[in-house]
Amino acid sequence: MSTIERAEVFVSSPGRTFVTLRVTTSDGVTGLGDATLNGRELAVAAYLRDHVVPLLIGRDPARVEDMWQFLYKGAYWRRGPVTMTAVSAVDTALWDIKGKVAGLPVYQLLGGRSRDGVLVYGHASGTDVPSLLDDVERHLELGYQAVRAQAAVPGVGGTYGVRKGTIYEPAAADLPEEQPWDTEAYLGFAPGYLEAVRERFGFGFHLLHDVHHRLTPLEAARFGRSVEACRLFWMEDPTPAENQEAFRLIRQHTTTPIAVGEVLNSIWDVQHLITGQLIDYVRTTVAHAGGITHLRRIFDLAALYQVRTGSHGATDLSPVSMAAAVHLDVTVPNFGIQEYMGHAAETFEVFRSGVTFADGRLNPSDAPGLGVEYDEKAAERFPYRRRYLPVARRLDGSVHDW
Ligand code: CS2
Ligand code: MG
């Protein structure tokens, strides 16, 4: 029987910081997992190196479900982003190994294709409405059939989601950048630029928007109602999701679809949202919600309630978890859409991925496993850089949800 012989944790910053787990079996088969948690990367690296890796050595890599239960229940302390990102990385690496041993791409182990490609959405943004419209046009010309639109709110510096340069990266400073936030200014401005997108480009593509946890439930209800004529594919994270019941109030006032879940990391964190049909898309990911094994459970629960998938796919999810996401997306019956923000060129000097983009869709590699390679030699050229996500403060100086 093959056993796990080695498990290495790599922290490198090619374009941005990533934490990558590589598991190697006694037969020399390797598997990769993404253990990146934006702004808290070293916490997961330490959790893996100091607490998880010693448990992996000598175990059977084929026992993926057993390993998941062993790491989840064996920790005693339940859930949380650090623990679940570490569990996710191990799980993903074992699925990669399982595919390589079977000589099959992971999606074939998950039931085979249900669709010919994975619909994705890209991120259009602008410092003002004209530059946003130009960026939406650029994405449509690139073949995207779905585009997220975010614009800076006049007078509110550092508004969420506005790209600086070619790749959007919010974790840009060695200490948290403190950004002002003004809900009234946002509520008075954002509906207008979403209407401007529809006026300029029509309804022949999906338009998405990320509120990014910034509103109270009633403000979110007001926002959702104000943009109903824009026919959004979804409004994302309209209010913080710790209080899952809060979404019922939003639901009572607007038919704008709701997407939640990127900051959540277990089926229990989205259970009420799904079973109460309080959301339309669940955004949990391979990287943060327990890997392929647990994310499949979340997606299957969602399918019972006609909630579709809409996994997070920002730059801080590495090409490893993006590849795993596409393997899962291409198989699940209740797939909705996959976020695809892309990565910097330096990232692909370290990660070689077989995922392909064409006509607004992604497809997984047909290589055995996930179809991703990690070049640790190249990674040495990109030493770790500490970066924090910003912190938002209201105009009175009090901390707000960023
Ligand atoms: C955003 C993310 O892509 C999204 O939907 O919410 O960019 C998020 O801000 C980052 O992933 C945080 O690291
Ligand atoms: Mg988001």
PDB file of C-alpha atoms in Angstrom, residues 2 6 8 10 21-33 61 92-101 368-374 376:
ATOM      1  CA  SER A   2       1.245   3.462  -0.908  1.00  0.00           C
ATOM      2  CA  ARG A   6       6.302  13.794   2.656  1.00  0.00           C
ATOM      3  CA  GLU A   8       5.761  20.314   2.199  1.00  0.00           C
ATOM      4  CA  PHE A  10       5.548  26.497   0.336  1.00  0.00           C
ATOM      5  CA  LEU A  21       0.817  22.238   0.123  1.00  0.00           C
ATOM      6  CA  ARG A  22       2.554  19.445  -1.789  1.00  0.00           C
ATOM      7  CA  VAL A  23       1.945  15.859  -0.618  1.00  0.00           C
ATOM      8  CA  THR A  24       4.232  13.091  -1.918  1.00  0.00           C
ATOM      9  CA  THR A  25       3.476   9.374  -1.618  1.00  0.00           C
ATOM     10  CA  SER A  26       5.869   6.439  -1.188  1.00  0.00           C
ATOM     11  CA  ASP A  27       5.269   5.731  -4.904  1.00  0.00           C
ATOM     12  CA  GLY A  28       6.504   9.233  -5.757  1.00  0.00           C
ATOM     13  CA  VAL A  29       3.063  10.558  -6.733  1.00  0.00           C
ATOM     14  CA  THR A  30       2.536  14.216  -5.755  1.00  0.00           C
ATOM     15  CA  GLY A  31      -0.628  16.196  -5.061  1.00  0.00           C
ATOM     16  CA  LEU A  32      -1.139  19.932  -4.604  1.00  0.00           C
ATOM     17  CA  GLY A  33      -3.457  21.908  -2.334  1.00  0.00           C
ATOM     18  CA  PRO A  61      -3.459   8.824   0.604  1.00  0.00           C
ATOM     19  CA  THR A  92      -7.434  18.848  -2.616  1.00  0.00           C
ATOM     20  CA  ALA A  93      -3.942  17.339  -2.666  1.00  0.00           C
ATOM     21  CA  LEU A  94      -5.363  13.846  -2.033  1.00  0.00           C
ATOM     22  CA  TRP A  95      -7.879  14.236  -4.886  1.00  0.00           C
ATOM     23  CA  ASP A  96      -4.972  15.309  -7.128  1.00  0.00           C
ATOM     24  CA  ILE A  97      -3.065  12.157  -6.117  1.00  0.00           C
ATOM     25  CA  LYS A  98      -6.134   9.969  -6.575  1.00  0.00           C
ATOM     26  CA  GLY A  99      -6.587  11.255 -10.120  1.00  0.00           C
ATOM     27  CA  LYS A 100      -2.930  10.694 -10.970  1.00  0.00           C
ATOM     28  CA  VAL A 101      -3.002   7.148  -9.577  1.00  0.00           C
ATOM     29  CA  PRO A 368      -4.527  13.019 -14.611  1.00  0.00           C
ATOM     30  CA  GLY A 369      -5.346  14.747 -11.345  1.00  0.00           C
ATOM     31  CA  LEU A 370      -5.916  18.510 -11.194  1.00  0.00           C
ATOM     32  CA  GLY A 371      -3.578  19.332 -14.083  1.00  0.00           C
ATOM     33  CA  VAL A 372      -1.464  21.861 -12.153  1.00  0.00           C
ATOM     34  CA  GLU A 373       2.285  21.855 -11.456  1.00  0.00           C
ATOM     35  CA  TYR A 374       4.161  23.896  -8.832  1.00  0.00           C
ATOM     36  CA  GLU A 376       9.427  25.438  -6.299  1.00  0.00           C
TER      37      GLU A 376
END
